[in-house]
Short mmCIF file of C-alpha atoms in Angstrom, two decimals:
data_model
loop_
_atom_site.label_atom_id
_atom_site.label_comp_id
_atom_site.label_asym_id
_atom_site.label_seq_id
_atom_site.Cartn_x
_atom_site.Cartn_y
_atom_site.Cartn_z
CA UNK A 1 0.00 0.00 0.00
CA UNK A 2 1.53 3.31 -1.01
CA UNK A 3 1.49 6.47 1.08
CA UNK A 4 -1.46 8.05 -0.75
CA UNK A 5 -3.60 4.98 -0.09
CA UNK A 6 -2.47 4.87 3.53
CA UNK A 7 -3.38 8.52 4.01
CA UNK A 8 -6.74 7.97 2.31
CA UNK A 9 -7.58 5.00 4.52
CA UNK A 10 -6.51 6.82 7.69
CA UNK A 11 -8.53 9.87 6.71
CA UNK A 12 -11.62 7.74 6.04
CA UNK A 13 -11.19 6.02 9.41
CA UNK A 14 -10.92 9.37 11.24
CA UNK A 15 -13.88 10.89 9.43
CA UNK A 16 -15.94 7.73 10.04
CA UNK A 17 -15.06 7.84 13.74
CA UNK A 18 -16.47 11.35 13.87
CA UNK A 19 -19.43 10.66 11.57
CA UNK A 20 -20.93 7.51 13.04
CA UNK A 21 -21.86 8.99 16.45
CA UNK A 22 -23.34 12.00 14.67
CA UNK A 23 -25.53 9.75 12.53
CA UNK A 24 -26.50 7.20 15.18
CA UNK A 25 -27.00 9.41 18.24
CA UNK A 26 -26.87 13.14 17.38
CA UNK A 27 -28.46 14.38 20.61
CA UNK A 28 -25.68 12.81 22.72
CA UNK A 29 -22.96 14.61 20.78
CA UNK A 30 -24.68 17.98 20.96
CA UNK A 31 -25.29 17.54 24.70
CA UNK A 32 -21.68 16.57 25.38
CA UNK A 33 -20.27 19.55 23.50
CA UNK A 34 -22.68 22.11 24.92
CA UNK A 35 -20.80 24.73 26.94
CA UNK A 36 -23.46 25.22 29.63
CA UNK A 37 -24.65 21.61 29.86
CA UNK A 38 -28.05 20.14 29.01
CA UNK A 39 -30.02 22.92 30.78
CA UNK A 40 -30.20 24.97 27.60
CA UNK A 41 -31.58 22.07 25.57
CA UNK A 42 -35.19 23.25 25.79
CA UNK A 43 -34.32 26.57 24.12
CA UNK A 44 -33.26 24.90 20.86
CA UNK A 45 -35.15 22.76 18.39
CA UNK A 46 -33.93 19.16 18.78
CA UNK A 47 -35.14 18.12 15.35
CA UNK A 48 -33.05 20.87 13.71
CA UNK A 49 -29.99 19.82 15.74
CA UNK A 50 -30.49 16.21 14.72
CA UNK A 51 -30.85 17.19 11.07
CA UNK A 52 -27.63 19.19 11.07
CA UNK A 53 -25.72 16.54 13.03
CA UNK A 54 -26.79 13.74 10.73
CA UNK A 55 -26.13 15.86 7.64
CA UNK A 56 -22.62 16.60 8.91
CA UNK A 57 -22.02 12.93 9.59
CA UNK A 58 -23.14 11.92 6.11
CA UNK A 59 -21.01 14.69 4.57
CA UNK A 60 -17.95 13.44 6.46
CA UNK A 61 -18.55 9.92 5.22
CA UNK A 62 -18.95 11.22 1.68
CA UNK A 63 -15.70 13.21 1.92
CA UNK A 64 -13.81 10.15 3.15
CA UNK A 65 -15.24 7.88 0.47
CA UNK A 66 -14.55 10.43 -2.28
CA UNK A 67 -10.96 10.66 -1.12
CA UNK A 68 -10.68 6.87 -1.22
CA UNK A 69 -12.05 6.73 -4.77
CA UNK A 70 -10.16 9.72 -6.20
CA UNK A 71 -6.81 8.74 -4.68
CA UNK A 72 -6.89 5.34 -6.31
CA UNK A 73 -7.02 3.32 -3.10
CA UNK A 74 -10.07 1.49 -4.49
CA UNK A 75 -9.13 -0.22 -7.77
CA UNK A 76 -11.98 0.95 -9.97
CA UNK A 77 -10.24 -0.48 -13.05
CA UNK A 78 -10.75 -3.96 -11.65
CA UNK A 79 -14.47 -3.27 -11.33
CA UNK A 80 -14.74 -2.07 -14.93
CA UNK A 81 -12.63 -5.01 -16.20
CA UNK A 82 -10.15 -2.66 -17.85
CA UNK A 83 -6.58 -3.49 -16.86
CA UNK A 84 -4.38 -0.64 -15.73
CA UNK A 85 -1.40 -0.12 -18.01
CA UNK A 86 0.60 2.15 -15.70
CA UNK A 87 1.41 2.15 -12.03
CA UNK A 88 1.17 5.93 -11.80
CA UNK A 89 -1.27 7.49 -9.34
CA UNK A 90 -4.63 8.70 -10.66
CA UNK A 91 -4.73 12.24 -12.01
CA UNK A 92 -6.97 13.51 -9.20
CA UNK A 93 -5.01 11.97 -6.31
CA UNK A 94 -3.04 15.12 -5.45
CA UNK A 95 -6.11 17.33 -5.68
CA UNK A 96 -8.11 15.00 -3.42
CA UNK A 97 -5.30 14.86 -0.87
CA UNK A 98 -4.93 18.65 -0.97
CA UNK A 99 -8.64 19.26 -0.34
CA UNK A 100 -8.82 16.80 2.54
CA UNK A 101 -5.56 18.05 4.06
CA UNK A 102 -6.97 21.59 4.01
CA UNK A 103 -10.17 20.26 5.60
CA UNK A 104 -8.19 18.57 8.37
CA UNK A 105 -6.09 21.70 8.92
CA UNK A 106 -9.18 23.91 9.18
CA UNK A 107 -10.84 21.44 11.55
CA UNK A 108 -7.68 21.31 13.68
CA UNK A 109 -7.59 25.10 13.90
CA UNK A 110 -11.27 25.26 14.81
CA UNK A 111 -11.03 22.61 17.51
CA UNK A 112 -7.91 24.27 18.92
CA UNK A 113 -9.75 27.60 19.18
CA UNK A 114 -12.84 25.93 20.69
CA UNK A 115 -10.72 24.17 23.31
CA UNK A 116 -9.28 27.44 24.52
CA UNK A 117 -12.66 29.14 24.58
CA UNK A 118 -14.54 26.31 26.36
CA UNK A 119 -11.85 24.21 28.03
CA UNK A 120 -13.52 20.92 27.07
CA UNK A 121 -11.11 18.04 26.60
CA UNK A 122 -13.06 16.55 23.66
CA UNK A 123 -11.77 19.34 21.46
CA UNK A 124 -8.16 18.38 22.27
CA UNK A 125 -8.70 14.89 20.87
CA UNK A 126 -10.28 16.36 17.75
CA UNK A 127 -7.39 18.78 17.34
CA UNK A 128 -4.79 16.04 17.71
CA UNK A 129 -6.44 13.73 15.18
CA UNK A 130 -7.06 16.44 12.61
CA UNK A 131 -3.58 17.91 13.05
CA UNK A 132 -1.96 14.52 12.51
CA UNK A 133 -3.94 13.99 9.31
CA UNK A 134 -3.23 17.54 8.09
CA UNK A 135 0.51 16.98 8.56
CA UNK A 136 0.29 13.54 6.93
CA UNK A 137 -1.55 15.06 3.97
CA UNK A 138 1.11 17.73 3.61
CA UNK A 139 3.81 15.06 3.74
CA UNK A 140 2.03 13.03 1.06
CA UNK A 141 1.75 16.09 -1.16
CA UNK A 142 5.40 17.02 -0.77
CA UNK A 143 7.22 13.70 -0.73
CA UNK A 144 4.96 10.89 -1.93
CA UNK A 145 3.83 10.01 -5.37
CA UNK A 146 5.85 8.61 -8.19
CA UNK A 147 8.76 6.77 -6.58
CA UNK A 148 12.03 6.34 -8.63
CA UNK A 149 11.07 8.55 -11.54
CA UNK A 150 13.52 9.79 -14.16
CA UNK A 151 16.81 8.54 -12.76
CA UNK A 152 19.88 9.18 -14.87
CA UNK A 153 21.58 6.00 -16.05
CA UNK A 154 24.97 7.71 -16.21
CA UNK A 155 25.07 9.48 -12.83
CA UNK A 156 22.24 7.83 -10.89
CA UNK A 157 20.88 11.26 -9.91
CA UNK A 158 17.22 12.15 -9.96
CA UNK A 159 16.51 14.32 -13.00
CA UNK A 160 13.49 15.92 -11.33
CA UNK A 161 15.67 17.82 -8.87
CA UNK A 162 16.73 21.37 -9.50
CA UNK A 163 19.44 23.63 -8.18
CA UNK A 164 17.03 26.01 -6.51
CA UNK A 165 17.58 27.53 -3.91
CA UNK A 166 21.12 26.14 -3.57
CA UNK A 167 23.52 25.64 -6.44
CA UNK A 168 25.55 22.47 -6.75
CA UNK A 169 29.05 23.92 -6.84
CA UNK A 170 30.78 20.53 -7.17
CA UNK A 171 28.79 19.67 -10.29
CA UNK A 172 29.62 23.05 -11.80
CA UNK A 173 33.37 22.45 -11.20
CA UNK A 174 33.21 19.05 -12.91
CA UNK A 175 31.44 20.54 -15.95
CA UNK A 176 34.17 23.13 -16.49
#
């Protein structure tokens, strides 16, 4: 399993962990995260809260499943009986990882801010999980992808590297 598939699976697991309680028991989650406890429950419409909680849970599941499909972790070519000719990642893998990494980063920032405004420990766990996935998504975007691509047969160096921001002075001496 490559790093993009690992990130996609971990992201789906984290989003599912958040989504399933929202879908199954939305009133428990809203009561637990309420700043002033369940005393204010009568002032809000419980059916509206349940609608928004379940909609959020379904949206999180959809985001995780879309990431799994667009990153290539699910072999859709095997379903369509068309063999894959290349081992390259799908064209939308980087875009899907970018969108979900930004989602995890925004969620981490939000839960961090909510923890310091309310002091509830549940937000710390949310911040830690989302931060870990945001960092993993950034790592996948920067360093994962096509493994040994374009290696020079003569020197063994990677041709995709450049001299920016540092010049290779030793290589320049050998060229002269």
